[in-house]
Amino acid sequence: MRVSDKNIGRLSLYRFLLDTLSNEGITEVYSHELATAANCSAAQVRRDLMAVKYPGSPAHGYAVDKLVEGIDNFLNPPEGVQVCLVGVGNLGRAMLDYFTSRRPKLHIIAAFDCNAALFNRVIQGVRCYPMTRLGEIIHEKNIKVGIITVPTDAAQEVAELLIEAGVAGLLNFAPIRLKTPTHTFVENIELTMSLEKVAYFSNVHKTKHEARKP
Amino acid sequence: MRVSDKNIGRLSLYRFLLDTLSNEGITEVYSHELATAANCSAAQVRRDLMAVKYPGSPAHGYAVDKLVEGIDNFLNPPEGVQVCLVGVGNLGRAMLDYFTSRRPKLHIIAAFDCNAALFNRVIQGVRCYPMTRLGEIIHEKNIKVGIITVPTDAAQEVAELLIEAGVAGLLNFAPIRLKTPTHTFVENIELTMSLEKVAYFSNVHKTKHEARKP
DNA sequence: TAGATTGTTAATCGATTAACAATC
DNA sequence: TAGATTGTTAATCGATTAACAATC
């Protein structure tokens, strides 16, 4: 089975729903329960979970804790993925806060900024370094993913520095299309698009088109 | 033609690309140029633009400025959409900053927080009000969209207050699935999913699956 | 005119779901 | 066993693209 962008997205979503169930003390879950929560069919859930290769049982469905483990192992390599963040402004701090202890195998282990007042400060458990040490630290700590939360003007330059230093994937919050080599994976967070979707599908437009959940 | 979530997303993306072209002083654009930039086919672009009903010309393609106008008119109602934001922490401030003057017809005109130190302060041109005045101000200013940037624990309660007050669409940054009535449109910003995608498709996994841009 | 692009339909492609044997 | 669910394929559905007449 080809594993697509959408499969990964749904697996991440199931993972999140399973966390919620786990917190409620629920130990078993059926495909149709995850389907309801994720807004898709039970067959879809079973199909997605096939990629994870964690088998369910006709009698008991899936064991919540084992399934979480299975999805984690599938999505992230066992040794974990080292992540850095560039741009410790409001958005950067919010992201350091957001990602703290959300996934055991995704570690933000360094932040970079050009503001000297931040050097060596620890924010949300992450140490802040000057931009000049970016290449050195990425090499040393084997960082493979970079989160870009710098102002738009600086984003392209930062992307190039990160790629040059050996990062293979970027999560980009700046509203520009980064020019990157084809072997680099870029995920753009398109916030304007998201707000525009909400504005469009809110009943403001009810007269034109029927609002619906996609 | 049915207008789907994806169409709206791409239109918003074209809109963004056109802004860039406009800044470079380019006045005409062909479908295949937008297609290259948006990573889709020229036919896709032409098909999407049909919904906008702004006609191109076989000789000159599309006029950049008119097309921007056309997309704006299509995506947002002429009178504009009033938006509020709840939760003026790091993320809330970052969003107030981000959305400033990005779309002429999407106006963030109020922010709410329970921190009394923020009351009546103006942040990025947006006045901050106490939560107790939420219903009153949403009515008064005819606000139809709410952005939720409060901590996870408070998100469900805030969503209910917003919907109660008459908001029709929500942009939710909290990592939970909000329980909302079916007539409310909710767009969830799934940041963990996004980071997980980057980690997966980065060459960390090259041995398992070929990394690709979706 | 010749060449290129637009608007639009038919064909294709891929993703989702229905269905069902195997299993508990 | 009977009833429900899993894993998996075939059928369906919807979105994307190829193709082409109309147009500049």
Short mmCIF file of C-alpha atoms (C1' of nucleotides) in Angstrom, two decimals:
data_model
loop_
_atom_site.label_atom_id
_atom_site.label_comp_id
_atom_site.label_asym_id
_atom_site.label_seq_id
_atom_site.Cartn_x
_atom_site.Cartn_y
_atom_site.Cartn_z
CA MET A 1 0.00 0.00 0.00
CA ARG A 2 1.28 3.44 -0.88
CA VAL A 3 1.52 5.64 2.19
CA SER A 4 0.25 9.09 1.29
CA ASP A 5 0.25 12.45 2.95
CA LYS A 6 -3.36 11.82 3.96
CA ASN A 7 -2.64 8.48 5.58
CA ILE A 8 0.05 10.08 7.72
CA GLY A 9 -2.30 12.90 8.63
CA ARG A 10 -5.03 10.53 9.73
CA LEU A 11 -2.63 8.32 11.66
CA SER A 12 -1.48 11.40 13.54
CA LEU A 13 -5.11 12.22 14.23
CA TYR A 14 -5.90 8.70 15.49
CA ARG A 15 -2.81 8.96 17.69
CA PHE A 16 -4.26 12.15 19.15
CA LEU A 17 -7.71 10.64 19.70
CA LEU A 18 -6.13 7.60 21.35
CA ASP A 19 -4.33 9.89 23.80
CA THR A 20 -7.70 11.30 24.81
CA LEU A 21 -9.15 7.81 25.27
CA SER A 22 -6.10 6.74 27.23
CA ASN A 23 -6.54 9.67 29.61
CA GLU A 24 -10.13 8.57 30.18
CA GLY A 25 -8.90 5.12 31.18
CA ILE A 26 -10.29 3.40 28.09
CA THR A 27 -8.17 0.40 27.06
CA GLU A 28 -9.95 -0.97 23.98
CA VAL A 29 -11.25 0.77 20.88
CA TYR A 30 -13.05 -0.34 17.71
CA SER A 31 -12.47 1.00 14.22
CA HIS A 32 -15.94 2.52 14.07
CA GLU A 33 -15.30 4.52 17.25
CA LEU A 34 -12.14 6.07 15.80
CA ALA A 35 -14.02 6.60 12.55
CA THR A 36 -16.75 8.63 14.25
CA ALA A 37 -14.20 10.80 16.00
CA ALA A 38 -12.07 11.27 12.87
CA ASN A 39 -15.00 11.84 10.51
CA CYS A 40 -14.24 8.95 8.16
CA SER A 41 -15.41 5.37 7.61
CA ALA A 42 -14.47 2.40 9.77
CA ALA A 43 -12.96 0.78 6.67
CA GLN A 44 -10.73 3.81 6.28
CA VAL A 45 -9.47 3.45 9.83
CA ARG A 46 -8.79 -0.26 9.38
CA ARG A 47 -7.06 0.43 6.08
CA ASP A 48 -4.86 3.14 7.63
CA LEU A 49 -3.99 0.92 10.58
CA MET A 50 -2.89 -1.88 8.23
CA ALA A 51 0.17 0.24 7.39
CA VAL A 52 1.05 0.33 11.09
CA LYS A 53 0.97 -3.48 11.18
CA TYR A 54 -0.47 -3.61 14.65
CA PRO A 55 -3.23 -6.22 14.50
CA GLY A 56 -6.60 -5.74 16.13
CA SER A 57 -8.81 -8.57 17.27
CA PRO A 58 -12.39 -9.22 16.13
CA ALA A 59 -13.38 -9.75 19.74
CA HIS A 60 -11.71 -6.76 21.40
CA GLY A 61 -10.84 -4.29 18.63
CA TYR A 62 -7.52 -2.54 19.21
CA ALA A 63 -5.69 -2.19 22.53
CA VAL A 64 -5.32 1.57 23.02
CA ASP A 65 -1.82 1.55 24.55
CA LYS A 66 -0.35 -0.90 22.05
CA LEU A 67 -1.90 0.96 19.14
CA VAL A 68 -0.40 4.26 20.32
CA GLU A 69 2.95 2.51 20.49
CA GLY A 70 2.46 1.05 17.02
CA ILE A 71 1.54 4.39 15.45
CA ASP A 72 4.48 6.09 17.19
CA ASN A 73 6.86 3.45 15.89
CA PHE A 74 5.47 3.81 12.41
CA LEU A 75 5.46 7.61 12.29
CA ASN A 76 8.74 8.29 14.01
CA PRO A 77 11.97 6.29 13.90
CA PRO A 78 12.76 4.54 17.21
CA GLU A 79 15.79 6.74 17.89
CA GLY A 80 13.60 9.86 17.63
CA VAL A 81 13.86 12.93 15.41
CA GLN A 82 15.84 15.98 16.50
CA VAL A 83 14.15 19.28 15.73
CA CYS A 84 15.24 22.91 15.96
CA LEU A 85 13.31 26.16 15.79
CA VAL A 86 14.51 29.41 14.26
CA GLY A 87 12.92 32.69 15.33
CA VAL A 88 12.04 33.09 19.01
CA GLY A 89 9.40 35.81 18.72
CA ASN A 90 5.80 35.44 19.88
CA LEU A 91 5.09 32.71 17.36
CA GLY A 92 8.33 30.88 18.08
CA ARG A 93 7.69 30.91 21.83
CA ALA A 94 4.13 29.75 21.27
CA MET A 95 5.43 26.84 19.20
CA LEU A 96 8.09 25.90 21.77
CA ASP A 97 5.28 25.84 24.28
CA TYR A 98 2.90 23.96 21.97
CA PHE A 99 5.24 21.13 21.06
CA THR A 100 6.55 20.56 24.59
CA SER A 101 6.09 16.90 25.51
CA ARG A 102 3.48 16.27 22.85
CA ARG A 103 5.32 13.44 21.11
CA PRO A 104 7.91 11.36 22.93
CA LYS A 105 10.05 10.98 19.79
CA LEU A 106 9.92 14.51 18.41
CA HIS A 107 12.42 16.57 20.35
CA ILE A 108 12.93 20.29 19.91
CA ILE A 109 16.46 20.52 21.24
CA ALA A 110 17.63 23.93 20.07
CA ALA A 111 16.26 27.36 19.21
CA PHE A 112 18.05 30.09 17.26
CA ASP A 113 17.56 33.83 17.13
CA CYS A 114 19.61 36.88 16.21
CA ASN A 115 18.53 38.76 19.34
CA ALA A 116 21.55 38.69 21.68
CA ALA A 117 19.30 39.14 24.72
CA LEU A 118 18.06 35.55 24.21
CA PHE A 119 21.43 33.78 23.96
CA ASN A 120 21.75 30.92 26.41
CA ARG A 121 18.33 31.55 27.87
CA VAL A 122 16.20 28.42 28.23
CA ILE A 123 12.61 28.81 27.01
CA GLN A 124 10.16 25.98 27.61
CA GLY A 125 13.15 23.76 28.29
CA VAL A 126 14.84 24.66 25.00
CA ARG A 127 18.15 26.52 24.94
CA CYS A 128 18.45 29.52 22.66
CA TYR A 129 21.60 29.95 20.52
CA PRO A 130 22.85 32.73 18.24
CA MET A 131 22.31 32.29 14.51
CA THR A 132 26.07 32.14 14.00
CA ARG A 133 26.18 28.75 15.72
CA LEU A 134 23.34 27.24 13.67
CA GLY A 135 25.46 25.08 11.35
CA GLU A 136 27.70 23.84 14.12
CA ILE A 137 24.86 22.85 16.46
CA ILE A 138 22.75 21.21 13.77
CA HIS A 139 25.72 19.01 12.84
CA GLU A 140 26.67 18.26 16.41
CA LYS A 141 23.16 17.34 17.54
CA ASN A 142 22.17 15.63 14.27
CA ILE A 143 19.11 17.83 13.80
CA LYS A 144 17.00 16.79 10.81
CA VAL A 145 13.92 19.02 11.02
CA GLY A 146 13.68 22.82 11.24
CA ILE A 147 10.72 24.97 12.27
CA ILE A 148 10.79 28.43 10.69
CA THR A 149 9.06 31.14 12.75
CA VAL A 150 11.06 34.16 11.60
CA PRO A 151 9.58 37.23 9.87
CA THR A 152 8.73 36.76 6.19
CA ASP A 153 11.75 38.72 4.97
CA ALA A 154 14.19 36.39 6.68
CA ALA A 155 12.51 33.06 5.91
CA GLN A 156 14.22 32.22 2.60
CA GLU A 157 17.66 32.95 4.00
CA VAL A 158 16.98 30.89 7.13
CA ALA A 159 15.69 27.99 5.00
CA GLU A 160 18.93 28.02 3.02
CA LEU A 161 21.04 28.04 6.18
CA LEU A 162 19.09 25.11 7.59
CA ILE A 163 19.32 23.05 4.41
CA GLU A 164 23.00 23.88 4.04
CA ALA A 165 23.51 22.62 7.59
CA GLY A 166 21.88 19.28 6.77
CA VAL A 167 18.22 19.61 7.75
CA ALA A 168 15.95 17.44 5.57
CA GLY A 169 12.51 18.80 6.40
CA LEU A 170 11.04 22.21 7.16
CA LEU A 171 7.87 23.32 8.91
CA ASN A 172 7.39 26.82 7.55
CA PHE A 173 5.12 29.43 9.15
CA ALA A 174 6.24 32.32 6.95
CA PRO A 175 3.72 33.22 4.24
CA ILE A 176 6.07 32.63 1.30
CA ARG A 177 6.89 29.69 -0.94
CA LEU A 178 10.40 28.71 -0.02
CA LYS A 179 12.74 27.88 -2.88
CA THR A 180 14.29 24.57 -1.82
CA PRO A 181 16.03 21.61 -3.45
CA THR A 182 13.69 18.75 -4.38
CA HIS A 183 15.11 16.42 -1.73
CA THR A 184 13.95 18.79 1.04
CA PHE A 185 10.44 18.26 2.35
CA VAL A 186 8.56 21.47 3.14
CA GLU A 187 5.26 21.70 4.98
CA ASN A 188 3.75 25.17 4.79
CA ILE A 189 1.35 26.32 7.49
CA GLU A 190 -1.04 28.43 5.42
CA LEU A 191 -2.87 30.40 8.09
CA THR A 192 -4.41 32.94 5.74
CA MET A 193 -5.88 30.10 3.70
CA SER A 194 -7.30 28.54 6.85
CA LEU A 195 -8.94 31.77 7.98
CA GLU A 196 -10.26 32.35 4.47
CA LYS A 197 -11.82 28.88 4.47
CA VAL A 198 -13.56 29.60 7.74
CA ALA A 199 -14.83 32.93 6.44
CA TYR A 200 -16.07 31.27 3.25
CA PHE A 201 -17.80 28.30 4.80
CA SER A 202 -19.27 30.25 7.69
CA ASN A 203 -22.87 31.12 7.04
CA VAL A 204 -21.81 34.49 5.75
CA HIS A 205 -21.93 32.74 2.40
CA LYS A 206 -24.96 30.65 3.10
CA THR A 207 -26.84 32.37 0.30
CA LYS A 208 -24.21 31.46 -2.29
CA HIS A 209 -23.26 27.93 -1.32
CA GLU A 210 -24.33 25.58 1.36
CA ALA A 211 -21.91 25.66 4.25
CA ARG A 212 -20.58 22.22 5.01
CA LYS A 213 -17.86 20.49 6.94
CA PRO A 214 -15.31 19.19 4.46
CA MET B 1 -19.51 23.15 -10.34
CA ARG B 2 -19.38 22.14 -6.71
CA VAL B 3 -17.01 24.36 -4.78
CA SER B 4 -14.99 22.19 -2.41
CA ASP B 5 -12.66 22.82 0.46
CA LYS B 6 -9.77 22.19 -1.92
CA ASN B 7 -10.94 24.73 -4.47
CA ILE B 8 -11.11 27.39 -1.79
CA GLY B 9 -7.67 26.43 -0.56
CA ARG B 10 -6.16 26.72 -4.02
CA LEU B 11 -7.92 30.00 -4.76
CA SER B 12 -6.45 31.40 -1.57
CA LEU B 13 -3.05 30.15 -2.71
CA TYR B 14 -3.40 31.74 -6.17
CA ARG B 15 -4.43 34.94 -4.45
CA PHE B 16 -1.20 34.80 -2.48
CA LEU B 17 0.94 34.08 -5.53
CA LEU B 18 -0.73 36.93 -7.40
CA ASP B 19 0.21 39.31 -4.58
CA THR B 20 3.83 38.32 -5.09
CA LEU B 21 3.59 38.89 -8.84
CA SER B 22 1.87 42.21 -8.28
CA ASN B 23 4.72 43.36 -6.04
CA GLU B 24 7.16 42.49 -8.80
CA GLY B 25 5.20 44.71 -11.18
CA ILE B 26 3.89 41.83 -13.30
CA THR B 27 0.47 42.62 -14.78
CA GLU B 28 -0.41 39.49 -16.80
CA VAL B 29 -0.25 35.83 -15.86
CA TYR B 30 -1.04 32.56 -17.65
CA SER B 31 -2.65 29.51 -16.11
CA HIS B 32 0.49 27.44 -16.56
CA GLU B 33 2.52 29.98 -14.59
CA LEU B 34 0.17 29.81 -11.62
CA ALA B 35 0.13 26.03 -12.03
CA THR B 36 3.91 25.78 -11.71
CA ALA B 37 3.89 27.92 -8.59
CA ALA B 38 0.95 26.09 -7.03
CA ASN B 39 2.15 22.59 -7.96
CA CYS B 40 -0.91 21.62 -9.99
CA SER B 41 -1.93 21.46 -13.65
CA ALA B 42 -2.85 24.43 -15.81
CA ALA B 43 -6.26 22.86 -16.36
CA GLN B 44 -6.72 22.79 -12.60
CA VAL B 45 -6.01 26.50 -12.37
CA ARG B 46 -8.40 27.32 -15.21
CA ARG B 47 -11.03 25.09 -13.67
CA ASP B 48 -10.66 26.77 -10.26
CA LEU B 49 -10.81 30.22 -11.81
CA MET B 50 -14.04 29.39 -13.60
CA ALA B 51 -15.76 29.53 -10.22
CA VAL B 52 -14.51 33.09 -9.78
CA LYS B 53 -16.10 34.03 -13.09
CA TYR B 54 -13.34 36.41 -14.02
CA PRO B 55 -12.54 35.66 -17.66
CA GLY B 56 -9.01 35.41 -19.02
CA SER B 57 -8.06 36.06 -22.59
CA PRO B 58 -6.33 33.61 -24.92
CA ALA B 59 -4.00 36.39 -25.99
CA HIS B 60 -3.02 37.87 -22.62
CA GLY B 61 -3.95 35.30 -19.99
CA TYR B 62 -5.31 36.88 -16.79
CA ALA B 63 -4.82 40.46 -15.64
CA VAL B 64 -3.17 40.17 -12.23
CA ASP B 65 -4.96 43.07 -10.51
CA LYS B 66 -8.42 42.16 -11.80
CA LEU B 67 -7.93 38.53 -10.92
CA VAL B 68 -6.97 39.43 -7.35
CA GLU B 69 -10.13 41.50 -7.16
CA GLY B 70 -12.18 38.64 -8.59
CA ILE B 71 -10.82 36.09 -6.13
CA ASP B 72 -11.36 38.50 -3.22
CA ASN B 73 -14.93 39.08 -4.26
CA PHE B 74 -15.52 35.39 -4.58
CA LEU B 75 -13.89 34.33 -1.30
CA ASN B 76 -15.15 37.13 0.91
CA PRO B 77 -18.47 38.94 0.83
CA PRO B 78 -18.17 42.57 -0.38
CA GLU B 79 -19.07 43.98 3.03
CA GLY B 80 -16.20 42.02 4.63
CA VAL B 81 -16.15 39.50 7.46
CA GLN B 82 -15.72 40.59 11.08
CA VAL B 83 -13.39 38.37 13.10
CA CYS B 84 -12.46 38.20 16.78
CA LEU B 85 -9.68 36.41 18.61
CA VAL B 86 -9.89 34.84 22.06
CA GLY B 87 -6.72 34.27 24.07
CA VAL B 88 -4.04 36.97 23.89
CA GLY B 89 -1.02 34.88 24.90
CA ASN B 90 2.07 34.38 22.76
CA LEU B 91 0.11 32.54 20.09
CA GLY B 92 -2.75 35.05 20.13
CA ARG B 93 -0.36 37.99 19.76
CA ALA B 94 1.48 36.19 16.97
CA MET B 95 -1.82 35.69 15.14
CA LEU B 96 -2.91 39.30 15.63
CA ASP B 97 0.39 40.25 14.10
CA TYR B 98 0.17 37.64 11.33
CA PHE B 99 -3.29 38.58 10.10
CA THR B 100 -2.71 42.32 10.16
CA SER B 101 -3.54 43.80 6.76
CA ARG B 102 -3.24 40.49 4.95
CA ARG B 103 -6.73 40.46 3.48
CA PRO B 104 -8.67 43.69 2.95
CA LYS B 105 -11.97 42.03 3.77
CA LEU B 106 -11.02 39.95 6.78
CA HIS B 107 -10.97 42.25 9.79
CA ILE B 108 -9.92 41.18 13.26
CA ILE B 109 -11.75 43.85 15.21
CA ALA B 110 -11.69 42.56 18.77
CA ALA B 111 -9.61 40.39 21.07
CA PHE B 112 -10.69 38.83 24.35
CA ASP B 113 -8.73 37.62 27.33
CA CYS B 114 -9.35 37.01 31.02
CA ASN B 115 -6.13 38.77 32.05
CA ALA B 116 -7.21 42.15 33.45
CA ALA B 117 -3.81 43.67 32.63
CA LEU B 118 -4.74 43.53 28.94
CA PHE B 119 -8.14 45.23 29.12
CA ASN B 120 -8.43 48.17 26.78
CA ARG B 121 -4.90 47.76 25.55
CA VAL B 122 -4.52 47.87 21.77
CA ILE B 123 -2.32 45.13 20.31
CA GLN B 124 -1.45 45.25 16.61
CA GLY B 125 -4.30 47.70 16.21
CA VAL B 126 -6.81 45.40 17.90
CA ARG B 127 -8.46 46.36 21.18
CA CYS B 128 -8.51 43.81 23.97
CA TYR B 129 -11.72 43.27 25.96
CA PRO B 130 -12.58 41.19 29.06
CA MET B 131 -14.25 37.83 28.46
CA THR B 132 -17.35 39.12 30.26
CA ARG B 133 -18.09 41.48 27.36
CA LEU B 134 -17.68 38.78 24.67
CA GLY B 135 -21.35 38.25 23.91
CA GLU B 136 -22.19 41.94 23.93
CA ILE B 137 -19.36 42.94 21.58
CA ILE B 138 -19.89 40.07 19.15
CA HIS B 139 -23.51 41.11 18.78
CA GLU B 140 -22.76 44.80 18.53
CA LYS B 141 -20.00 44.43 15.91
CA ASN B 142 -21.68 41.58 14.02
CA ILE B 143 -18.68 39.27 14.39
CA LYS B 144 -19.09 36.01 12.50
CA VAL B 145 -15.71 34.27 12.87
CA GLY B 146 -13.74 33.45 16.01
CA ILE B 147 -10.08 32.50 16.36
CA ILE B 148 -9.38 30.34 19.41
CA THR B 149 -5.86 30.70 20.84
CA VAL B 150 -6.57 29.89 24.48
CA PRO B 151 -4.99 27.00 26.42
CA THR B 152 -6.43 23.56 25.65
CA ASP B 153 -8.41 23.39 28.89
CA ALA B 154 -10.39 26.51 28.08
CA ALA B 155 -11.01 25.88 24.37
CA GLN B 156 -14.31 24.00 24.59
CA GLU B 157 -15.83 26.57 26.93
CA VAL B 158 -14.67 29.44 24.73
CA ALA B 159 -16.08 27.74 21.63
CA GLU B 160 -19.45 27.46 23.34
CA LEU B 161 -19.42 31.12 24.36
CA LEU B 162 -18.56 32.18 20.80
CA ILE B 163 -21.26 30.03 19.20
CA GLU B 164 -23.79 31.14 21.79
CA ALA B 165 -22.96 34.74 20.87
CA GLY B 166 -23.64 34.10 17.19
CA VAL B 167 -20.30 33.23 15.61
CA ALA B 168 -20.66 30.87 12.61
CA GLY B 169 -17.11 29.71 12.05
CA LEU B 170 -14.12 28.89 14.24
CA LEU B 171 -10.41 28.71 13.57
CA ASN B 172 -9.18 26.50 16.38
CA PHE B 173 -5.53 26.26 17.45
CA ALA B 174 -6.19 24.17 20.56
CA PRO B 175 -5.31 20.50 20.12
CA ILE B 176 -8.77 19.15 20.85
CA ARG B 177 -11.81 18.27 18.78
CA LEU B 178 -14.39 20.86 19.69
CA LYS B 179 -17.93 19.65 20.21
CA THR B 180 -20.01 22.03 18.11
CA PRO B 181 -23.45 22.12 16.48
CA THR B 182 -23.47 20.96 12.83
CA HIS B 183 -24.20 24.44 11.49
CA THR B 184 -20.90 25.75 12.89
CA PHE B 185 -17.86 25.44 10.63
CA VAL B 186 -14.66 24.51 12.44
CA GLU B 187 -11.18 24.56 10.93
CA ASN B 188 -8.62 22.91 13.18
CA ILE B 189 -4.98 23.89 12.90
CA GLU B 190 -3.30 20.55 13.56
CA LEU B 191 0.27 21.56 14.28
CA THR B 192 1.37 18.24 15.74
CA MET B 193 0.14 16.51 12.59
CA SER B 194 2.10 18.94 10.46
CA LEU B 195 5.32 18.42 12.39
CA GLU B 196 4.78 14.68 12.30
CA LYS B 197 4.40 14.81 8.52
CA VAL B 198 7.65 16.69 8.17
CA ALA B 199 9.42 14.19 10.43
CA TYR B 200 7.99 11.31 8.43
CA PHE B 201 8.72 12.57 4.97
CA SER B 202 12.12 13.96 5.84
CA ASN B 203 14.86 11.65 4.77
CA VAL B 204 14.97 10.18 8.22
CA HIS B 205 12.62 7.63 6.70
CA LYS B 206 14.30 7.41 3.32
CA THR B 207 15.06 3.77 3.90
CA LYS B 208 11.42 2.91 4.49
CA HIS B 209 9.58 5.05 1.96
CA GLU B 210 10.67 7.47 -0.65
CA ALA B 211 10.35 11.02 0.62
CA ARG B 212 8.18 13.09 -1.66
CA LYS B 213 6.35 16.36 -1.83
CA PRO B 214 2.66 15.64 -1.67
"C1'" DT C 1 -2.95 33.63 -40.67
"C1'" DA C 2 -0.31 30.69 -37.32
"C1'" DG C 3 0.48 29.93 -32.69
"C1'" DA C 4 -0.81 29.98 -28.17
"C1'" DT C 5 -4.18 30.13 -24.54
"C1'" DT C 6 -8.87 29.97 -22.67
"C1'" DG C 7 -13.25 27.53 -21.19
"C1'" DT C 8 -15.15 23.15 -20.83
"C1'" DT C 9 -16.12 18.23 -21.43
"C1'" DA C 10 -14.70 13.40 -21.51
"C1'" DA C 11 -11.32 10.22 -19.86
"C1'" DT C 12 -8.32 8.98 -16.26
"C1'" DC C 13 -6.62 8.40 -12.00
"C1'" DG C 14 -6.53 7.77 -7.11
"C1'" DA C 15 -8.77 7.70 -2.85
"C1'" DT C 16 -12.76 6.05 -0.24
"C1'" DT C 17 -16.19 2.82 0.82
"C1'" DA C 18 -18.98 -1.41 0.43
"C1'" DA C 19 -18.77 -6.01 0.96
"C1'" DC C 20 -17.42 -10.35 2.71
"C1'" DA C 21 -14.59 -14.35 4.23
"C1'" DA C 22 -11.89 -15.19 8.34
"C1'" DT C 23 -11.75 -14.70 13.14
"C1'" DC C 24 -12.76 -14.16 17.95
"C1'" DT D 1 -23.07 -21.15 18.25
"C1'" DA D 2 -24.55 -16.36 17.01
"C1'" DG D 3 -23.06 -11.85 16.65
"C1'" DA D 4 -19.76 -8.58 15.93
"C1'" DT D 5 -15.36 -7.08 14.23
"C1'" DT D 6 -11.05 -7.54 11.62
"C1'" DG D 7 -8.18 -7.63 7.25
"C1'" DT D 8 -8.60 -7.10 2.48
"C1'" DT D 9 -10.43 -6.89 -2.19
"C1'" DA D 10 -13.74 -5.16 -5.59
"C1'" DA D 11 -16.82 -1.47 -6.62
"C1'" DT D 12 -17.73 3.31 -6.28
"C1'" DC D 13 -17.06 7.87 -6.04
"C1'" DG D 14 -14.90 12.26 -6.68
"C1'" DA D 15 -11.10 14.92 -8.01
"C1'" DT D 16 -7.61 15.76 -11.55
"C1'" DT D 17 -6.00 15.88 -16.12
"C1'" DA D 18 -6.07 15.30 -21.17
"C1'" DA D 19 -8.03 16.96 -25.04
"C1'" DC D 20 -10.08 20.13 -28.12
"C1'" DA D 21 -13.16 23.70 -30.16
"C1'" DA D 22 -13.41 28.64 -29.61
"C1'" DT D 23 -10.86 32.71 -29.24
"C1'" DC D 24 -7.41 36.25 -29.40
#
